[in-house]
Structures are given as C-alpha cells and as structure tokens.
Amino acid sequence: MSSVEFNTLLIGNADFLKPFAFTLTKDAEQAKDLYQETLFRALSNQEKYLEGTNIRAWLFTIMRNIFINHYRKKAKTRLVTEPAISDFFLNYQQMPASNKADTNLRMKDIHVAVYHLPPIFKQPFMLYYEGYKYFEIADILQEPLGTIKSRIHFARKILKNQIPRH
C-alpha cells in the first residue's frame, strides 16, 4: 500500500477516534493530545499495517495502548518517595518560628477551665488525663464504668465550651 493510499485511509477513519479518546481520558485537552499521538504513531508505523485489516480496530488498539502506557507512567511517578536529607536542609531556612507566648496563654486558659470544673467531673477527667483507663478510674472511684465514661464526656463538653477559641 502506498503512502498516499494509507494517508487517505487514515484520514477517512480518524474522526472515529475522537470520541474514543474522550471516553478514555475524560478531558478534552488530554483527548486531543491522545488523538494526535495516535495519528502520529499510525503514520510512523505505516509499514506495520497489513492491507485489508480493519483500520479502525488497528487505530483503536494504538490509542488504547498509548493511553495505558501513559496511565502506567503516571502511576509510577505518583509513588510517594521518602524525602531525602538534602530536602530537609533545602527547607530548613523556611521553617516558621514558634510563638510560645500564644501556647502558654492557651495552656493557662485550659488550666483555669479544668480548675473550675465541678468536682464530680474534674476528678475522673484528671485521672483520665493522667493516663488511667476507664475501667481503672471506675475501680479507683468505685463508680460504674458507664458513669465514669459519661462524666469524662461531659467534662470534655464543658471544657470545650469554656475555653476561648483563638
């Protein structure tokens, strides 16, 4: 088959590729790129086309393979890599300075709010804050487990409402 005949055959069947390209990519610009690359590959591999073969199927196969290869390439580049030590030093100068005054004021607000909790909520909350498990607090205070859980829950709710938001 001559180049002129192949080009005529290709141009006559190329429009069927556009909807398929959009179906694969779901993006108009990427579909145009895929369409153009498919036509380029078809032209550059003209000698591989066997006369009498379904050209549409041949073109669809080329397009699908290009799409799959690009997808695989993207998937490989999306792999999360661990930052190198040099990345840390590149960004070292860009780290924000912490303002401990704001943190200290916030902690003071929290301590005041905890201090003003009613004793029925304050005692189980402080034990929980110190690291005791619910069942351990229930044993220490000789209260049912459900009661301890609800008191800690209500203590959190009270603190959330009392502590000012910055």
Coordinates of N, CA, C and O in Angstrom, one line a residue:
M1 N 0.8 -1.2 0.0 CA 0.0 0.0 0.0 C 0.9 1.2 0.0 O 1.8 1.3 0.8
S2 N 0.6 2.2 -0.9 CA 1.4 3.4 -1.0 C 1.0 4.3 0.2 O 0.0 4.2 0.8
S3 N 1.9 5.3 0.4 CA 1.7 6.3 1.4 C 0.5 7.1 1.2 O -0.2 7.4 2.1
V4 N 0.2 7.5 0.0 CA -1.0 8.3 -0.4 C -2.2 7.5 0.0 O -3.2 8.0 0.6
E5 N -2.3 6.2 -0.4 CA -3.4 5.4 -0.1 C -3.6 5.2 1.4 O -4.7 5.3 1.9
F6 N -2.5 5.0 2.1 CA -2.6 4.8 3.6 C -3.1 6.1 4.2 O -4.0 6.1 5.1
N7 N -2.5 7.3 3.8 CA -3.0 8.6 4.3 C -4.5 8.8 4.1 O -5.2 9.3 5.0
T8 N -4.9 8.5 2.9 CA -6.4 8.6 2.6 C -7.2 7.7 3.5 O -8.2 8.2 4.0
L9 N -6.8 6.5 3.7 CA -7.5 5.6 4.6 C -7.5 6.0 6.0 O -8.5 6.0 6.7
L10 N -6.3 6.5 6.4 CA -6.2 7.0 7.8 C -7.1 8.2 8.0 O -7.8 8.3 9.0
I11 N -7.0 9.2 7.1 CA -7.9 10.4 7.3 C -9.3 10.1 7.3 O -10.1 10.7 8.0
G12 N -9.7 9.1 6.4 CA -11.1 8.7 6.4 C -11.7 8.1 7.6 O -12.9 8.1 7.9
N13 N -10.8 7.5 8.4 CA -11.2 6.8 9.6 C -10.8 7.5 10.9 O -11.0 6.9 12.0
A14 N -10.1 8.6 10.8 CA -9.5 9.2 12.0 C -10.6 9.9 12.9 O -10.5 9.9 14.1
D15 N -11.7 10.3 12.4 CA -12.7 11.0 13.1 C -13.4 10.1 14.2 O -13.9 10.6 15.2
F16 N -13.4 8.8 13.9 CA -13.9 7.9 14.9 C -13.1 7.7 16.2 O -13.6 7.2 17.2
L17 N -11.9 8.2 16.1 CA -11.0 8.2 17.3 C -11.3 9.2 18.3 O -11.1 9.0 19.5
K18 N -11.8 10.4 17.9 CA -12.0 11.5 18.8 C -12.9 11.1 20.0 O -12.6 11.4 21.2
P19 N -14.1 10.5 19.8 CA -15.0 10.2 20.9 C -14.3 9.1 21.8 O -14.5 9.2 23.0
F20 N -13.6 8.2 21.2 CA -12.9 7.1 22.0 C -11.9 7.8 22.9 O -11.7 7.4 24.0
A21 N -11.1 8.7 22.3 CA -10.1 9.4 23.1 C -10.7 10.1 24.3 O -10.2 10.1 25.4
F22 N -11.8 10.8 24.1 CA -12.5 11.5 25.2 C -13.0 10.5 26.2 O -13.0 10.7 27.4
T23 N -13.5 9.3 25.8 CA -14.0 8.3 26.7 C -12.9 7.8 27.6 O -13.1 7.6 28.8
L24 N -11.7 7.7 27.0 CA -10.6 7.2 27.8 C -10.1 8.2 28.8 O -9.9 7.9 30.0
T25 N -10.0 9.5 28.4 CA -9.3 10.5 29.2 C -10.3 11.3 30.1 O -9.9 11.8 31.1
K26 N -11.5 11.4 29.6 CA -12.5 12.3 30.3 C -12.1 13.7 30.4 O -12.5 14.5 31.3
D27 N -11.2 14.2 29.5 CA -10.7 15.5 29.5 C -10.5 15.9 28.0 O -9.8 15.2 27.3
A28 N -11.0 17.1 27.6 CA -10.9 17.5 26.2 C -9.5 17.7 25.7 O -9.1 17.2 24.6
E29 N -8.7 18.4 26.5 CA -7.3 18.6 26.1 C -6.5 17.3 26.1 O -5.7 17.1 25.1
Q30 N -6.6 16.5 27.0 CA -5.9 15.2 27.0 C -6.4 14.3 25.8 O -5.6 13.6 25.3
A31 N -7.7 14.4 25.5 CA -8.2 13.7 24.4 C -7.6 14.1 23.1 O -7.2 13.3 22.2
K32 N -7.4 15.4 22.9 CA -6.8 16.0 21.7 C -5.3 15.5 21.6 O -4.9 15.1 20.6
D33 N -4.6 15.5 22.7 CA -3.2 15.0 22.7 C -3.2 13.6 22.4 O -2.3 13.1 21.6
L34 N -4.1 12.8 23.0 CA -4.1 11.3 22.7 C -4.4 11.1 21.2 O -3.8 10.2 20.6
Y35 N -5.4 11.8 20.7 CA -5.7 11.7 19.3 C -4.6 12.0 18.4 O -4.2 11.2 17.4
Q36 N -3.9 13.1 18.6 CA -2.7 13.5 17.8 C -1.6 12.5 17.9 O -1.0 12.1 16.9
E37 N -1.3 12.0 19.1 CA -0.3 11.0 19.3 C -0.6 9.7 18.6 O 0.3 9.0 18.0
T38 N -1.9 9.3 18.6 CA -2.3 8.1 17.9 C -2.1 8.2 16.4 O -1.6 7.3 15.7
L39 N -2.5 9.4 15.8 CA -2.3 9.6 14.4 C -0.8 9.6 14.0 O -0.3 9.0 13.0
F40 N 0.0 10.2 14.9 CA 1.5 10.2 14.7 C 2.1 8.8 14.7 O 2.8 8.5 13.8
R41 N 1.7 8.0 15.7 CA 2.2 6.7 15.8 C 1.7 5.8 14.6 O 2.4 5.0 14.1
A42 N 0.5 6.0 14.1 CA -0.1 5.3 13.0 C 0.8 5.6 11.7 O 1.1 4.8 11.0
L43 N 1.1 6.9 11.6 CA 1.9 7.3 10.4 C 3.3 6.8 10.5 O 3.8 6.4 9.5
S44 N 3.9 6.8 11.7 CA 5.2 6.4 11.8 C 5.4 4.8 11.7 O 6.4 4.3 11.5
N45 N 4.2 4.1 11.9 CA 4.3 2.7 11.9 C 3.4 2.2 10.7 O 2.9 1.1 10.8
Q46 N 3.4 2.9 9.7 CA 2.6 2.6 8.5 C 2.9 1.2 7.9 O 2.1 0.5 7.5
E47 N 4.2 0.9 8.0 CA 4.6 -0.4 7.4 C 4.1 -1.6 8.2 O 4.1 -2.7 7.6
K48 N 3.7 -1.4 9.4 CA 3.1 -2.5 10.2 C 1.7 -2.8 9.9 O 1.2 -3.8 10.3
Y49 N 1.0 -1.9 9.2 CA -0.4 -2.1 8.9 C -0.5 -3.0 7.7 O 0.2 -2.8 6.7
L50 N -1.3 -4.1 7.9 CA -1.5 -5.0 6.9 C -2.7 -4.7 6.0 O -3.8 -4.5 6.6
E51 N -2.5 -4.6 4.7 CA -3.6 -4.2 3.9 C -4.8 -5.2 4.0 O -4.6 -6.4 4.0
G52 N -6.0 -4.6 4.1 CA -7.2 -5.5 4.2 C -7.6 -5.6 5.7 O -8.7 -6.1 6.0
T53 N -6.7 -5.3 6.6 CA -7.0 -5.4 8.0 C -8.0 -4.2 8.4 O -7.9 -3.1 7.8
N54 N -8.8 -4.4 9.4 CA -9.7 -3.3 9.8 C -8.9 -2.2 10.4 O -8.3 -2.3 11.5
I55 N -8.9 -1.1 9.7 CA -8.0 0.0 10.1 C -8.5 0.7 11.4 O -7.8 1.1 12.3
R56 N -9.9 0.7 11.6 CA -10.4 1.3 12.8 C -10.0 0.5 14.0 O -9.6 1.1 15.0
A57 N -10.0 -0.8 14.0 CA -9.6 -1.6 15.1 C -8.1 -1.4 15.3 O -7.6 -1.3 16.5
W58 N -7.3 -1.3 14.3 CA -5.9 -1.0 14.4 C -5.6 0.3 15.1 O -4.8 0.4 16.0
L59 N -6.3 1.3 14.7 CA -6.2 2.7 15.3 C -6.7 2.7 16.7 O -6.0 3.3 17.6
F60 N -7.8 2.0 17.0 CA -8.3 1.9 18.4 C -7.3 1.2 19.3 O -7.0 1.6 20.4
T61 N -6.6 0.2 18.8 CA -5.6 -0.6 19.5 C -4.4 0.3 19.9 O -3.9 0.3 21.0
I62 N -4.0 1.1 18.9 CA -2.9 2.0 19.1 C -3.2 3.0 20.2 O -2.4 3.3 21.1
M63 N -4.4 3.6 20.0 CA -4.8 4.6 21.0 C -4.9 4.0 22.4 O -4.5 4.6 23.4
R64 N -5.5 2.9 22.5 CA -5.7 2.2 23.8 C -4.3 2.0 24.5 O -4.1 2.2 25.6
N65 N -3.4 1.5 23.7 CA -2.1 1.1 24.2 C -1.3 2.4 24.6 O -0.7 2.4 25.7
I66 N -1.5 3.5 23.9 CA -0.8 4.8 24.3 C -1.4 5.2 25.6 O -0.7 5.6 26.5
F67 N -2.8 5.2 25.7 CA -3.4 5.6 26.9 C -3.0 4.7 28.1 O -2.6 5.3 29.2
I68 N -2.9 3.4 28.0 CA -2.5 2.5 29.0 C -1.0 2.8 29.5 O -0.7 2.9 30.7
N69 N -0.2 3.0 28.5 CA 1.2 3.3 28.8 C 1.4 4.7 29.6 O 2.2 4.7 30.5
H70 N 0.6 5.7 29.2 CA 0.6 7.0 29.9 C 0.1 6.8 31.3 O 0.6 7.4 32.2
Y71 N -1.0 6.0 31.4 CA -1.5 5.8 32.8 C -0.5 5.1 33.7 O -0.4 5.5 34.8
R72 N 0.1 4.1 33.2 CA 1.1 3.4 34.0 C 2.3 4.3 34.3 O 2.8 4.2 35.5
K73 N 2.7 5.1 33.4 CA 3.8 6.1 33.7 C 3.4 7.0 34.8 O 4.2 7.3 35.7
K74 N 2.2 7.5 34.7 CA 1.7 8.4 35.8 C 1.6 7.8 37.1 O 1.9 8.3 38.1
A75 N 1.1 6.5 37.1 CA 1.0 5.8 38.4 C 2.4 5.6 39.0 O 2.5 5.7 40.2
K76 N 3.4 5.3 38.2 CA 4.8 5.2 38.8 C 5.3 6.5 39.3 O 6.0 6.5 40.3
T77 N 5.0 7.6 38.7 CA 5.5 8.9 39.2 C 4.8 9.3 40.4 O 5.3 10.2 41.1
R78 N 3.6 8.8 40.6 CA 2.8 9.2 41.8 C 3.2 8.5 43.1 O 2.7 8.8 44.1
L79 N 4.1 7.5 43.0 CA 4.6 6.8 44.1 C 5.2 7.8 45.1 O 6.0 8.7 44.8
V80 N 4.9 7.7 46.4 CA 5.4 8.6 47.4 C 6.8 8.1 47.7 O 7.0 7.0 48.1
T81 N 7.7 9.0 47.6 CA 9.1 8.7 48.0 C 9.4 9.5 49.3 O 8.8 10.5 49.6
E82 N 10.3 8.9 50.1 CA 10.7 9.5 51.3 C 11.5 10.7 51.0 O 12.4 10.6 50.1
P83 N 11.3 11.8 51.7 CA 12.2 12.9 51.5 C 13.6 12.7 51.9 O 13.9 12.0 52.9
A84 N 14.5 13.1 51.0 CA 15.9 12.9 51.3 C 16.4 13.9 52.4 O 15.7 14.9 52.6
I85 N 17.5 13.6 52.9 CA 18.1 14.5 54.0 C 18.3 15.9 53.4 O 18.1 16.9 54.0
S86 N 18.8 15.9 52.1 CA 19.0 17.2 51.5 C 17.8 18.0 51.3 O 17.8 19.3 51.4
D87 N 16.6 17.4 51.2 CA 15.3 18.1 51.1 C 15.1 18.9 52.4 O 14.6 20.0 52.4
F88 N 15.5 18.3 53.5 CA 15.3 18.9 54.8 C 16.2 20.2 54.9 O 15.7 21.2 55.3
F89 N 17.4 20.1 54.5 CA 18.3 21.2 54.5 C 17.9 22.3 53.6 O 18.1 23.5 53.8
L90 N 17.3 21.9 52.4 CA 16.8 23.0 51.5 C 15.7 23.8 52.1 O 15.6 25.0 51.9
N91 N 14.8 23.1 52.9 CA 13.7 23.8 53.5 C 13.9 24.3 54.9 O 13.0 24.8 55.6
Y92 N 15.1 24.1 55.4 CA 15.5 24.4 56.8 C 15.2 25.8 57.1 O 14.7 26.2 58.1
Q93 N 15.6 26.7 56.2 CA 15.5 28.2 56.5 C 14.1 28.6 56.4 O 13.8 29.7 56.9
Q94 N 13.2 27.8 55.9 CA 11.8 28.2 55.7 C 10.9 27.8 56.8 O 9.7 28.0 56.7
M95 N 11.4 27.2 57.8 CA 10.6 26.7 58.9 C 10.1 27.9 59.7 O 10.9 28.8 60.1
P96 N 8.8 28.0 60.1 CA 8.3 29.1 60.9 C 8.8 29.0 62.3 O 9.0 28.0 62.9
A97 N 9.0 30.2 62.9 CA 9.4 30.3 64.3 C 8.1 30.1 65.2 O 7.1 30.6 64.8
S98 N 8.3 29.3 66.2 CA 7.1 29.1 67.1 C 7.0 30.3 68.1 O 7.9 30.9 68.5
N99 N 5.7 30.6 68.4 CA 5.5 31.6 69.4 C 5.0 31.0 70.7 O 3.8 30.6 70.8
K100 N 5.8 30.8 71.6 CA 5.5 30.1 72.9 C 4.5 30.9 73.7 O 3.8 30.4 74.6
A101 N 4.5 32.2 73.6 CA 3.6 33.1 74.4 C 2.2 32.7 74.1 O 1.4 32.6 75.0
D102 N 1.8 32.5 72.8 CA 0.5 32.1 72.5 C 0.1 30.8 73.1 O -1.0 30.6 73.6
T103 N 1.0 29.8 73.0 CA 0.8 28.5 73.6 C 0.7 28.6 75.1 O -0.2 27.9 75.6
N104 N 1.5 29.4 75.7 CA 1.4 29.5 77.2 C 0.1 30.1 77.6 O -0.5 29.7 78.6
L105 N -0.4 31.1 76.9 CA -1.7 31.7 77.2 C -2.8 30.7 77.0 O -3.8 30.6 77.8
R106 N -2.7 29.9 76.0 CA -3.8 28.9 75.7 C -3.7 27.8 76.8 O -4.8 27.4 77.3
M107 N -2.6 27.4 77.3 CA -2.5 26.4 78.3 C -3.0 27.0 79.7 O -3.6 26.3 80.4
K108 N -2.8 28.3 79.9 CA -3.3 28.9 81.1 C -4.8 28.9 81.0 O -5.5 28.6 82.1
D109 N -5.4 29.2 79.9 CA -6.9 29.1 79.7 C -7.4 27.7 80.0 O -8.4 27.5 80.7
I110 N -6.7 26.7 79.6 CA -7.1 25.3 79.8 C -7.0 24.9 81.3 O -8.0 24.3 81.8
H111 N -5.9 25.3 81.9 CA -5.8 25.0 83.4 C -6.9 25.7 84.2 O -7.4 25.1 85.1
V112 N -7.2 26.9 83.8 CA -8.3 27.6 84.6 C -9.6 26.9 84.4 O -10.4 26.7 85.3
A113 N -9.9 26.5 83.1 CA -11.1 25.9 82.9 C -11.2 24.5 83.6 O -12.3 24.2 84.1
V114 N -10.1 23.8 83.6 CA -10.1 22.5 84.3 C -10.3 22.7 85.8 O -11.0 22.0 86.5
Y115 N -9.7 23.7 86.4 CA -9.8 24.1 87.8 C -11.2 24.4 88.2 O -11.6 24.0 89.3
H116 N -12.0 25.0 87.3 CA -13.3 25.4 87.6 C -14.4 24.3 87.3 O -15.6 24.5 87.5
L117 N -13.9 23.1 86.8 CA -14.8 22.0 86.6 C -15.5 21.6 87.9 O -14.8 21.6 89.0
P118 N -16.7 21.2 87.9 CA -17.3 20.7 89.2 C -16.5 19.4 89.6 O -16.1 18.6 88.7
P119 N -16.3 19.2 90.9 CA -15.5 18.0 91.3 C -16.0 16.7 90.8 O -15.2 15.8 90.6
I120 N -17.3 16.5 90.6 CA -17.8 15.3 90.1 C -17.3 14.9 88.7 O -17.1 13.8 88.3
F121 N -17.0 16.0 87.9 CA -16.4 15.8 86.5 C -14.9 15.9 86.6 O -14.2 15.2 85.8
K122 N -14.4 16.8 87.4 CA -12.9 17.1 87.5 C -12.1 15.9 87.9 O -11.1 15.6 87.2
Q123 N -12.5 15.1 88.9 CA -11.7 14.0 89.4 C -11.6 12.9 88.3 O -10.4 12.5 88.0
P124 N -12.6 12.4 87.7 CA -12.4 11.4 86.6 C -11.7 11.9 85.4 O -10.9 11.2 84.8
F125 N -11.9 13.2 85.1 CA -11.2 13.8 83.9 C -9.7 13.8 84.2 O -9.0 13.5 83.3
M126 N -9.3 14.3 85.4 CA -7.9 14.4 85.6 C -7.2 13.0 85.7 O -6.1 12.9 85.2
L127 N -7.9 12.0 86.2 CA -7.4 10.7 86.2 C -7.2 10.2 84.7 O -6.2 9.6 84.4
Y128 N -8.2 10.5 83.9 CA -8.1 10.1 82.5 C -7.0 10.8 81.8 O -6.2 10.2 81.1
Y129 N -6.8 12.1 82.1 CA -5.8 12.9 81.6 C -4.4 12.4 82.0 O -3.4 12.4 81.2
E130 N -4.3 11.9 83.2 CA -3.0 11.3 83.7 C -2.7 10.0 83.0 O -1.6 9.4 83.3
G131 N -3.6 9.4 82.3 CA -3.3 8.2 81.6 C -4.0 6.9 82.1 O -3.8 5.8 81.5
Y132 N -4.9 7.0 83.0 CA -5.6 5.9 83.5 C -6.7 5.5 82.5 O -7.3 6.3 81.8
K133 N -7.0 4.2 82.4 CA -8.0 3.7 81.5 C -9.4 3.9 82.3 O -9.4 4.0 83.5
Y134 N -10.4 3.8 81.5 CA -11.8 4.0 82.0 C -12.0 3.0 83.2 O -12.5 3.4 84.2
F135 N -11.7 1.7 82.9 CA -12.0 0.7 84.0 C -11.2 0.9 85.2 O -11.6 0.6 86.3
E136 N -10.0 1.5 85.1 CA -9.1 1.7 86.2 C -9.7 2.9 87.0 O -9.7 2.9 88.3
I137 N -10.2 3.9 86.3 CA -10.8 5.1 87.0 C -12.1 4.6 87.8 O -12.3 5.0 88.9
A138 N -12.8 3.7 87.1 CA -14.0 3.2 87.8 C -13.7 2.4 89.1 O -14.4 2.6 90.1
D139 N -12.6 1.7 89.0 CA -12.1 1.0 90.2 C -11.7 1.9 91.3 O -12.0 1.8 92.5
I140 N -10.9 2.9 90.9 CA -10.4 3.9 91.9 C -11.5 4.7 92.6 O -11.5 4.8 93.8
L141 N -12.5 5.1 91.8 CA -13.5 6.0 92.3 C -14.7 5.1 92.8 O -15.7 5.7 93.3
Q142 N -14.7 3.8 92.6 CA -15.7 2.9 92.9 C -17.1 3.3 92.4 O -18.1 3.5 93.1
E143 N -17.1 3.6 91.1 CA -18.2 4.0 90.3 C -18.4 3.1 89.1 O -17.4 2.4 88.7
P144 N -19.6 2.9 88.6 CA -19.8 2.1 87.4 C -19.1 2.7 86.2 O -18.9 3.9 86.1
L145 N -18.6 1.8 85.3 CA -17.9 2.2 84.1 C -18.6 3.2 83.3 O -18.1 4.2 82.8
G146 N -19.9 3.0 83.0 CA -20.7 3.9 82.2 C -20.8 5.3 82.8 O -20.8 6.3 82.1
T147 N -20.8 5.4 84.2 CA -20.9 6.7 84.9 C -19.6 7.4 84.6 O -19.6 8.6 84.3
I148 N -18.5 6.7 84.7 CA -17.1 7.3 84.5 C -17.0 7.8 83.1 O -16.6 9.0 82.8
K149 N -17.5 7.0 82.1 CA -17.4 7.5 80.7 C -18.2 8.7 80.5 O -17.8 9.6 79.8
S150 N -19.4 8.7 81.0 CA -20.3 9.9 80.8 C -19.7 11.1 81.5 O -19.8 12.2 81.0
R151 N -19.2 11.0 82.7 CA -18.6 12.2 83.4 C -17.4 12.7 82.6 O -17.3 14.0 82.5
I152 N -16.6 11.9 82.1 CA -15.4 12.4 81.3 C -15.9 13.0 80.0 O -15.4 14.1 79.6
H153 N -17.0 12.5 79.4 CA -17.6 13.1 78.2 C -18.1 14.4 78.5 O -17.9 15.4 77.8
F154 N -18.9 14.6 79.6 CA -19.4 15.9 80.0 C -18.3 16.9 80.4 O -18.5 18.1 80.1
A155 N -17.3 16.4 81.0 CA -16.2 17.3 81.4 C -15.5 17.9 80.1 O -15.2 19.1 80.0
R156 N -15.4 17.0 79.1 CA -14.8 17.5 77.8 C -15.8 18.5 77.2 O -15.3 19.5 76.6
K157 N -17.1 18.3 77.2 CA -18.0 19.2 76.7 C -18.0 20.6 77.4 O -18.0 21.6 76.7
I158 N -17.9 20.5 78.7 CA -17.8 21.8 79.5 C -16.6 22.5 79.1 O -16.6 23.7 78.9
L159 N -15.4 21.8 79.0 CA -14.2 22.5 78.7 C -14.2 23.1 77.3 O -13.7 24.2 77.1
K160 N -14.8 22.3 76.4 CA -14.9 22.8 75.0 C -15.6 24.1 75.0 O -15.3 25.0 74.2
N161 N -16.7 24.3 75.8 CA -17.5 25.5 75.8 C -16.8 26.6 76.5 O -17.0 27.8 76.3
Q162 N -16.0 26.3 77.5 CA -15.4 27.3 78.4 C -14.1 27.9 77.8 O -13.8 29.0 78.1
I163 N -13.3 27.1 77.1 CA -12.0 27.5 76.6 C -12.2 28.4 75.4 O -12.9 28.0 74.4
P164 N -11.7 29.7 75.4 CA -11.9 30.5 74.3 C -11.1 30.0 73.0 O -10.1 29.5 73.2
R165 N -11.7 30.2 71.9 CA -11.1 29.8 70.6 C -10.3 31.0 70.1 O -10.7 32.1 70.1
H166 N -9.1 30.7 69.7 CA -8.2 31.8 69.1 C -8.2 31.7 67.6 O -8.1 30.7 67.0

